[in-house]
Amino acid sequence: MTGPVGDRLPALFTLVVPTYNRPHELTALMNYLARLRVRFPILVLDSGSEESRRTTRNLVGHLGLSATVLEYDSSAKPFDKFRYGSFRVTTPYAAICADDDLILVDGLVACLEALEADPQAAVAHGYYFAFTDRTRGEGLMDLEHIVYDSRSIESPDPIARVRDLFRDYQALTYGIYRTHVLRDVLNATSPFRHVLTQELLSGALSVVHGKMLRVPVFSNGRAINASHPYTRWHPFLWLMEDPESLAKEYAWFRQVLVSALTDRPDYARDAADTGRLLDLIATFYLYRHTPPETFDLILDRAFGDQPMDRLWQDLAMQLPMINSAENVEPLFLPPQPAPPPPVPARTTGERIGRKLGRLIDKVMRLQAAAPPPAQTAEALPLPPMPAPDPATAPEVPPQDLPGGTRTYRIFPALQHHPASARFAVTPEVLAALTGALDAYRPWDDAVEALAPEPQPAAGDGSAHGPG
């Protein structure tokens, strides 16, 4: 290393930004990077409409970034664009950032330092925070919780690293990669057509290549927005809809992964043993996404010949799925109210007792309304209030933290997350985070100023990739 990583970023790292018909989100990200005056190369992979592409060209031409626009046919799949873009990277490290997400430069530098220090590492990333920007009309940004917080995966055994990935699965798609690893995994996933398979296989192949490092910094922000709907994005939804297709896809997935493992010179197991271990890993991954609480619900619906697509939207189906796949406090459906017990006929004695009770209540109310007698003795102190029960305590409201350009609403789950022992979100960490986010202002005048030009500007540096 000839100097600090931060000074060498233009020669070390390229940011790849895929986009599709989201000019406001892309403008927010690119303006943010321009305000931070980043000098590393940026590849914008645009497969949107012609109007959206003109906006992208105009945007890149105005901001003074070291950015190139690569254009693709609107039918291009996300992982296909990722692969095309990876082959245009000329630096040793690269990362993908969705157009509505964020990458933090200090976190990026820390991850690059970790990769430079460990030649056995294939990919590194920090902790990802979830945010909702409410700048327009409200001047707020919500920092809601930690999205990705799993441990580093550092076993010397490649299949043990695959096991560790799927034990607590979190996607590696937006990590900082060695470029040659990113190309290799994207090449291997390109024949697959389902985004779920491509994501899972790219993550598994990444840890076959080497370690995954979780660096104790914030490196990425993930926007809480509606995503493009993909088919068969959840493994159990796929199993309900087309089990034969899932079985065929898994057989192919397994074959690619077995070959990648057994081709390594440092790998000792044979193909049969490797396949058996992968089957067990996949079984437990699928089981985690199919909690027992859903079994009877699903089978009752299937045996009753009812549409399975409607079942997937049912809250009784979704809550167990969320509880099994996320590090959250369990959510429960409210219990069904029990039917009221039958009211027996009153006897004569009961009727007289009720009338007597009402009379006594009336006398007591009249006594309570009379003025109290003079106090002659010292009043006794009130007993102490019992400590609140955590199970019934009210939810802690988010904390408002003023920033340079907006107010940040910090939710408790951001600071008190499951991995806080490994990464403590201290006031100093929060101050650094909000200081960086002050540069992210999506709904400013730049959106109107960068409206599409009637014709593409000549010599704007854009290029067309395979469509």
Coordinates of C-alpha atoms in Angstrom, one line a residue:
M1 CA 0.0 0.0 0.0
T2 CA 1.6 3.3 -1.1
G3 CA -0.8 5.5 0.8
P4 CA -4.0 5.6 2.8
V5 CA -6.9 3.8 1.0
G6 CA -9.0 7.0 0.9
D7 CA -6.3 8.7 -1.2
R8 CA -6.2 5.8 -3.6
L9 CA -10.0 5.3 -4.1
P10 CA -10.0 6.4 -7.8
A11 CA -7.5 3.6 -8.7
L12 CA -9.0 1.0 -6.3
F13 CA -12.7 1.1 -6.5
T14 CA -15.7 1.4 -8.9
L15 CA -19.3 1.9 -7.9
V16 CA -21.9 0.2 -10.1
V17 CA -25.4 1.7 -10.0
P18 CA -28.2 -0.1 -11.8
T19 CA -31.3 1.9 -12.5
Y20 CA -34.7 1.4 -14.2
N21 CA -37.2 4.3 -14.6
R22 CA -36.4 5.9 -11.3
P23 CA -35.0 9.3 -12.2
H24 CA -35.8 10.9 -8.8
E25 CA -34.1 8.2 -6.8
L26 CA -31.0 8.2 -9.1
T27 CA -30.8 12.0 -8.9
A28 CA -30.8 11.7 -5.1
L29 CA -28.0 9.2 -5.1
M30 CA -25.9 11.0 -7.7
N31 CA -26.3 14.4 -6.1
Y32 CA -25.3 12.9 -2.8
L33 CA -22.1 11.5 -4.3
A34 CA -21.4 14.8 -6.0
R35 CA -21.8 16.8 -2.8
L36 CA -19.4 14.4 -1.1
R37 CA -17.0 15.1 -4.1
V38 CA -16.2 11.4 -4.6
R39 CA -13.5 10.8 -7.2
F40 CA -13.9 7.0 -7.8
P41 CA -15.4 5.8 -11.1
I42 CA -19.1 5.3 -11.3
L43 CA -20.9 3.1 -13.9
V44 CA -24.7 3.8 -14.2
L45 CA -26.5 0.9 -15.8
D46 CA -29.7 2.2 -17.3
S47 CA -32.4 0.0 -18.8
G48 CA -35.3 2.4 -18.5
S49 CA -37.4 4.2 -21.0
E50 CA -35.9 6.6 -23.5
E51 CA -37.1 9.6 -21.5
S52 CA -35.5 8.2 -18.3
R53 CA -32.3 7.6 -20.2
R54 CA -32.1 11.2 -21.4
T55 CA -32.6 12.3 -17.8
T56 CA -29.7 10.0 -16.8
R57 CA -27.4 11.4 -19.5
N58 CA -28.2 14.9 -18.6
L59 CA -27.7 14.3 -14.9
V60 CA -24.3 12.6 -15.3
G61 CA -23.2 15.4 -17.6
H62 CA -24.0 18.1 -15.1
L63 CA -22.5 16.8 -11.9
G64 CA -18.8 16.6 -12.6
L65 CA -18.5 13.0 -11.4
S66 CA -16.3 10.4 -12.9
A67 CA -19.4 8.6 -14.2
T68 CA -20.2 6.7 -17.4
V69 CA -23.7 5.7 -18.5
L70 CA -24.1 2.2 -20.0
E71 CA -27.5 1.6 -21.6
Y72 CA -29.4 -1.7 -21.9
D73 CA -32.6 -2.9 -23.4
S74 CA -35.6 -2.5 -21.1
S75 CA -36.0 -6.3 -21.0
A76 CA -32.5 -6.8 -19.3
K77 CA -32.8 -8.7 -16.0
P78 CA -31.1 -7.2 -12.9
F79 CA -28.4 -9.8 -12.6
D80 CA -27.7 -9.6 -16.3
K81 CA -27.0 -5.9 -15.9
F82 CA -24.8 -6.5 -12.9
R83 CA -22.8 -8.9 -14.9
Y84 CA -22.4 -6.7 -18.0
G85 CA -21.4 -3.8 -15.7
S86 CA -18.8 -5.9 -13.8
F87 CA -16.9 -6.5 -17.1
R88 CA -16.5 -2.7 -17.6
V89 CA -14.9 -2.3 -14.2
T90 CA -11.1 -1.6 -14.4
T91 CA -10.4 -1.3 -10.7
P92 CA -9.5 -4.2 -8.3
Y93 CA -12.6 -3.6 -6.2
A94 CA -16.2 -2.9 -7.0
A95 CA -19.6 -2.7 -5.4
I96 CA -23.2 -2.5 -6.6
C97 CA -25.6 0.1 -5.1
A98 CA -29.3 0.2 -6.0
D99 CA -30.4 3.6 -7.3
D100 CA -32.6 4.3 -4.2
D101 CA -29.9 3.1 -1.7
L102 CA -26.8 4.7 -0.2
I103 CA -23.2 3.9 0.2
L104 CA -21.2 5.6 3.0
V105 CA -17.7 6.7 1.9
D106 CA -16.1 6.2 5.4
G107 CA -17.6 2.7 5.6
L108 CA -16.4 1.9 2.1
V109 CA -12.8 2.9 3.0
A110 CA -13.0 0.8 6.2
C111 CA -14.1 -2.2 4.1
L112 CA -11.4 -1.7 1.5
E113 CA -8.8 -1.5 4.3
A114 CA -10.1 -4.9 5.6
L115 CA -9.9 -6.5 2.2
E116 CA -6.4 -5.1 1.6
A117 CA -5.3 -6.5 4.9
D118 CA -6.7 -10.0 4.3
P119 CA -5.9 -11.6 0.9
Q120 CA -8.2 -14.6 1.8
A121 CA -11.3 -12.3 1.9
A122 CA -13.6 -12.2 -1.1
V123 CA -16.1 -9.6 0.0
A124 CA -16.5 -7.1 2.9
H125 CA -19.3 -4.9 4.1
G126 CA -20.4 -3.2 7.2
Y127 CA -23.8 -2.8 8.8
Y128 CA -26.8 -1.7 6.8
F129 CA -29.3 0.8 8.1
A130 CA -32.9 1.1 6.9
F131 CA -34.1 4.6 6.1
T132 CA -37.1 6.5 4.9
D133 CA -36.5 10.0 3.5
R134 CA -39.3 12.4 4.1
T135 CA -37.5 15.6 2.9
R136 CA -40.4 16.8 0.7
G137 CA -42.9 18.6 2.9
E138 CA -41.6 17.2 6.2
G139 CA -37.8 17.8 6.3
L140 CA -37.3 14.4 8.1
M141 CA -35.3 11.3 7.5
D142 CA -36.2 8.2 9.5
L143 CA -33.3 5.9 10.5
E144 CA -35.3 2.9 11.5
H145 CA -33.3 -0.3 12.2
I146 CA -30.3 -2.4 11.2
V147 CA -31.1 -4.5 8.2
Y148 CA -27.9 -6.6 7.8
D149 CA -25.9 -7.5 10.9
S150 CA -24.7 -11.1 10.6
R151 CA -21.2 -12.1 11.7
S152 CA -18.1 -12.4 9.5
I153 CA -17.8 -15.8 7.8
E154 CA -14.1 -16.8 8.2
S155 CA -13.9 -20.6 8.4
P156 CA -10.9 -22.1 6.4
D157 CA -13.3 -24.8 5.0
P158 CA -15.3 -23.5 2.0
I159 CA -18.4 -25.6 2.6
A160 CA -18.4 -24.5 6.3
R161 CA -18.6 -21.0 5.0
V162 CA -21.6 -21.9 2.9
R163 CA -23.2 -23.4 6.0
D164 CA -22.5 -20.2 8.0
L165 CA -24.0 -18.1 5.2
F166 CA -27.3 -20.0 5.2
R167 CA -27.5 -20.4 9.0
D168 CA -28.3 -16.7 9.3
Y169 CA -28.8 -15.8 5.6
Q170 CA -28.3 -12.2 4.6
A171 CA -27.7 -11.2 1.0
L172 CA -24.1 -10.3 -0.1
T173 CA -25.3 -8.5 -3.3
Y174 CA -24.3 -5.0 -2.2
G175 CA -21.0 -5.9 -0.5
I176 CA -17.6 -4.5 -1.6
Y177 CA -16.1 -7.2 -3.8
R178 CA -12.8 -8.1 -5.3
T179 CA -13.7 -7.4 -8.9
H180 CA -12.6 -10.8 -10.2
V181 CA -14.8 -12.6 -7.6
L182 CA -17.8 -10.4 -8.6
R183 CA -17.3 -11.3 -12.2
D184 CA -16.9 -15.0 -11.5
V185 CA -20.1 -15.3 -9.4
L186 CA -22.2 -13.2 -11.7
N187 CA -21.0 -15.3 -14.7
A188 CA -22.0 -18.5 -12.9
T189 CA -25.4 -17.2 -12.0
S190 CA -26.2 -15.8 -15.5
P191 CA -27.9 -18.9 -16.9
F192 CA -30.5 -18.9 -14.0
R193 CA -33.6 -16.9 -14.6
H194 CA -35.1 -16.5 -11.2
V195 CA -33.8 -13.6 -9.0
L196 CA -34.0 -15.7 -5.8
T197 CA -31.7 -18.4 -7.3
Q198 CA -29.3 -15.8 -8.6
E199 CA -29.1 -14.0 -5.3
L200 CA -28.6 -17.2 -3.2
L201 CA -26.1 -18.7 -5.7
S202 CA -24.1 -15.6 -6.0
G203 CA -23.8 -15.4 -2.2
A204 CA -22.9 -19.0 -1.8
L205 CA -20.2 -18.8 -4.6
S206 CA -18.8 -15.6 -3.0
V207 CA -18.1 -17.5 0.3
V208 CA -16.7 -20.5 -1.7
H209 CA -14.2 -18.0 -3.1
G210 CA -13.2 -16.7 0.3
K211 CA -14.1 -15.1 3.6
M212 CA -16.9 -12.6 4.1
L213 CA -15.9 -9.8 6.4
R214 CA -18.4 -7.8 8.5
V215 CA -16.6 -4.6 9.4
P216 CA -17.9 -2.7 12.4
V217 CA -19.0 0.5 10.6
F218 CA -22.1 1.7 8.7
S219 CA -21.4 1.0 5.0
N220 CA -24.8 1.0 3.3
G221 CA -28.2 2.5 3.7
R222 CA -31.3 0.6 2.3
A223 CA -34.4 2.6 1.4
I224 CA -37.7 1.3 2.8
N225 CA -39.5 1.5 -0.5
A226 CA -41.7 -0.8 -2.6
S227 CA -39.5 -3.0 -4.8
H228 CA -40.1 -4.3 -8.3
P229 CA -42.3 -7.4 -7.9
Y230 CA -40.4 -10.6 -8.8
T231 CA -42.0 -14.0 -9.3
R232 CA -41.0 -16.8 -7.0
W233 CA -39.0 -14.5 -4.8
H234 CA -39.7 -16.6 -1.6
P235 CA -38.6 -20.2 -1.5
F236 CA -41.9 -21.5 0.1
L237 CA -44.1 -19.5 -2.3
W238 CA -42.2 -21.2 -5.1
L239 CA -42.8 -24.6 -3.5
M240 CA -46.5 -23.9 -3.2
E241 CA -46.8 -22.7 -6.8
D242 CA -44.6 -25.1 -8.7
P243 CA -42.7 -27.7 -6.7
E244 CA -41.4 -29.5 -9.8
S245 CA -39.8 -26.3 -11.1
L246 CA -38.2 -25.6 -7.7
A247 CA -36.8 -29.2 -7.6
K248 CA -35.3 -28.8 -11.1
E249 CA -33.8 -25.4 -10.2
Y250 CA -32.3 -26.7 -7.0
A251 CA -30.7 -29.7 -8.8
W252 CA -29.0 -27.2 -11.2
F253 CA -28.1 -24.9 -8.3
R254 CA -26.6 -27.9 -6.4
Q255 CA -24.6 -29.0 -9.4
V256 CA -23.0 -25.6 -9.9
L257 CA -22.1 -25.3 -6.3
V258 CA -20.7 -28.9 -6.0
S259 CA -18.5 -28.2 -9.0
A260 CA -17.3 -24.9 -7.6
L261 CA -16.4 -26.5 -4.3
T262 CA -14.7 -29.7 -5.6
D263 CA -12.7 -27.7 -8.2
R264 CA -10.9 -25.9 -5.4
P265 CA -7.4 -27.3 -4.7
D266 CA -7.8 -26.7 -0.9
Y267 CA -11.1 -28.7 -0.7
A268 CA -10.9 -32.3 0.5
R269 CA -14.4 -33.8 0.2
D270 CA -15.7 -35.7 -2.8
A271 CA -18.8 -34.7 -4.9
A272 CA -21.1 -37.2 -3.2
D273 CA -20.3 -36.0 0.4
T274 CA -20.4 -32.4 -0.8
G275 CA -23.9 -32.9 -2.3
R276 CA -25.2 -34.5 0.8
L277 CA -24.0 -31.6 3.0
L278 CA -25.5 -29.0 0.6
D279 CA -28.9 -30.9 0.6
L280 CA -28.9 -30.7 4.4
I281 CA -28.0 -27.0 4.3
A282 CA -30.8 -26.3 1.8
T283 CA -33.3 -28.3 3.8
F284 CA -32.8 -26.3 6.9
Y285 CA -32.8 -23.1 5.0
L286 CA -36.1 -24.0 3.5
Y287 CA -37.4 -25.2 6.9
R288 CA -36.5 -21.8 8.4
H289 CA -38.7 -20.1 5.8
T290 CA -41.6 -22.5 6.4
P291 CA -42.5 -22.3 10.1
P292 CA -44.6 -25.1 11.6
E293 CA -47.4 -22.6 12.4
T294 CA -48.2 -22.5 8.7
F295 CA -48.4 -26.2 8.0
D296 CA -52.1 -26.8 8.8
L297 CA -53.1 -23.5 7.3
I298 CA -51.4 -24.4 4.0
L299 CA -52.6 -28.0 3.9
D300 CA -56.2 -27.1 4.8
R301 CA -56.2 -24.6 2.0
A302 CA -54.7 -27.1 -0.5
F303 CA -57.0 -30.0 0.5
G304 CA -59.9 -27.7 0.2
D305 CA -59.1 -26.9 -3.4
Q306 CA -58.8 -23.2 -2.7
P307 CA -56.5 -20.7 -4.6
M308 CA -53.0 -20.7 -3.1
D309 CA -52.2 -17.2 -4.4
R310 CA -54.7 -15.7 -2.0
L311 CA -53.3 -17.7 0.9
W312 CA -49.9 -16.0 0.5
Q313 CA -51.4 -12.6 1.3
D314 CA -53.2 -13.8 4.4
L315 CA -51.9 -12.3 7.6
A316 CA -52.0 -15.7 9.3
M317 CA -49.5 -16.9 6.7
Q318 CA -47.2 -13.8 6.7
L319 CA -46.7 -13.3 10.4
P320 CA -45.1 -16.7 11.1
M321 CA -42.9 -16.1 8.0
I322 CA -41.7 -12.8 9.3
N323 CA -41.1 -14.2 12.8
S324 CA -39.0 -17.1 11.4
A325 CA -36.9 -15.1 9.0
E326 CA -36.2 -11.9 10.9
N327 CA -34.5 -10.9 14.2
V328 CA -37.7 -9.2 15.5
E329 CA -39.9 -9.6 18.5
P330 CA -42.5 -12.2 17.6
L331 CA -45.7 -10.9 16.2
F332 CA -49.0 -12.6 16.9
L333 CA -52.5 -12.6 15.5
P334 CA -55.0 -11.3 18.1
P335 CA -56.8 -14.2 19.7
Q336 CA -60.4 -14.8 18.6
P337 CA -62.8 -13.6 21.3
A338 CA -64.5 -16.5 23.2
P339 CA -68.3 -16.7 22.9
P340 CA -70.0 -15.2 26.0
P341 CA -71.2 -17.9 28.5
P342 CA -75.0 -18.5 28.6
V343 CA -76.8 -16.4 31.2
P344 CA -78.8 -18.6 33.6
A345 CA -82.2 -17.6 34.7
R346 CA -82.1 -15.7 38.0
T347 CA -83.7 -17.1 41.2
T348 CA -85.8 -15.0 43.6
G349 CA -82.9 -14.8 46.0
E350 CA -80.5 -13.5 43.3
R351 CA -83.0 -10.8 42.3
I352 CA -83.3 -9.6 45.9
G353 CA -79.5 -9.7 46.3
R354 CA -79.0 -7.5 43.2
K355 CA -81.5 -4.9 44.5
L356 CA -79.8 -4.9 47.9
G357 CA -76.4 -4.4 46.2
R358 CA -77.6 -1.5 44.2
L359 CA -79.0 0.1 47.4
I360 CA -75.6 -0.3 49.2
D361 CA -73.8 1.2 46.1
K362 CA -76.1 4.3 46.3
V363 CA -75.4 4.8 50.0
M364 CA -71.6 4.5 49.4
R365 CA -71.7 7.1 46.6
L366 CA -73.6 9.6 48.9
Q367 CA -70.9 9.1 51.6
A368 CA -68.1 9.7 49.1
A369 CA -69.7 13.0 48.0
A370 CA -69.7 14.4 51.6
P371 CA -66.8 16.7 52.6
P372 CA -63.9 14.7 54.3
P373 CA -63.4 15.2 58.1
A374 CA -60.5 17.3 59.3
Q375 CA -57.2 15.5 59.4
T376 CA -55.6 15.3 62.8
A377 CA -52.8 12.9 62.1
E378 CA -50.0 13.1 59.6
A379 CA -51.0 11.6 56.3
L380 CA -49.4 8.2 55.5
P381 CA -47.0 8.2 52.5
L382 CA -48.3 6.7 49.3
P383 CA -46.8 3.2 48.5
P384 CA -44.2 3.2 45.8
M385 CA -45.3 2.6 42.2
P386 CA -44.4 -0.9 41.0
A387 CA -41.7 -1.1 38.3
P388 CA -43.1 -1.3 34.8
D389 CA -43.4 -4.7 33.2
P390 CA -41.2 -4.8 30.0
A391 CA -43.7 -7.0 28.4
T392 CA -46.5 -4.4 28.7
A393 CA -44.4 -1.3 28.6
P394 CA -45.4 1.3 26.0
E395 CA -43.3 1.5 22.8
V396 CA -40.4 3.9 23.1
P397 CA -40.9 6.8 20.6
P398 CA -38.1 7.7 18.2
Q399 CA -35.6 10.3 19.1
D400 CA -35.4 13.5 17.1
L401 CA -31.8 14.5 16.2
P402 CA -31.3 17.8 14.4
G403 CA -28.9 17.7 11.5
G404 CA -27.5 20.3 9.2
T405 CA -30.2 20.1 6.6
R406 CA -33.1 18.2 8.2
T407 CA -34.2 16.5 11.4
Y408 CA -33.4 12.8 11.8
R409 CA -35.8 10.6 13.6
I410 CA -33.8 7.8 15.3
F411 CA -35.8 4.7 16.1
P412 CA -34.8 2.6 19.1
A413 CA -34.2 -0.5 16.9
L414 CA -31.3 1.3 15.2
Q415 CA -29.3 1.6 18.4
H416 CA -30.6 -1.5 20.3
H417 CA -30.1 -4.1 17.6
P418 CA -29.2 -7.8 18.1
A419 CA -25.6 -7.3 17.2
S420 CA -25.0 -4.2 19.3
A421 CA -22.2 -6.0 21.3
R422 CA -20.2 -6.2 18.0
F423 CA -21.3 -2.8 16.7
A424 CA -22.4 -0.2 19.2
V425 CA -24.4 2.7 17.6
T426 CA -23.0 5.3 20.0
P427 CA -23.8 9.1 19.9
E428 CA -20.5 9.5 18.0
V429 CA -21.4 6.9 15.4
L430 CA -24.8 8.6 15.0
A431 CA -23.2 12.0 14.6
A432 CA -20.9 10.7 11.9
L433 CA -23.8 9.0 10.1
T434 CA -26.1 12.0 10.1
G435 CA -23.2 14.2 9.1
A436 CA -22.8 12.1 6.0
L437 CA -26.5 11.9 5.3
D438 CA -26.8 15.7 5.3
A439 CA -25.5 15.5 1.7
Y440 CA -28.5 13.3 0.7
R441 CA -31.3 15.6 -0.3
P442 CA -33.4 14.0 -3.0
W443 CA -36.3 16.5 -3.5
D444 CA -34.3 19.7 -4.2
D445 CA -34.1 21.9 -7.2
A446 CA -31.8 19.6 -9.0
V447 CA -34.7 17.3 -10.0
E448 CA -36.4 20.1 -11.9
A449 CA -33.1 21.5 -13.3
L450 CA -32.2 18.1 -14.7
A451 CA -35.4 17.5 -16.8
P452 CA -34.8 15.5 -19.9
E453 CA -33.4 17.4 -22.9
P454 CA -35.2 17.1 -26.2
Q455 CA -32.3 15.2 -27.7
P456 CA -29.3 13.3 -26.2
A457 CA -26.3 15.6 -25.8
A458 CA -23.5 14.8 -28.1
G459 CA -20.3 13.4 -26.6
D460 CA -21.8 12.7 -23.2
G461 CA -19.7 9.7 -22.6
S462 CA -22.6 7.2 -22.6
A463 CA -22.3 3.8 -24.2
H464 CA -24.6 1.0 -25.2
G465 CA -24.1 -2.5 -23.7
P466 CA -25.6 -5.7 -24.8
G467 CA -29.4 -5.6 -24.8

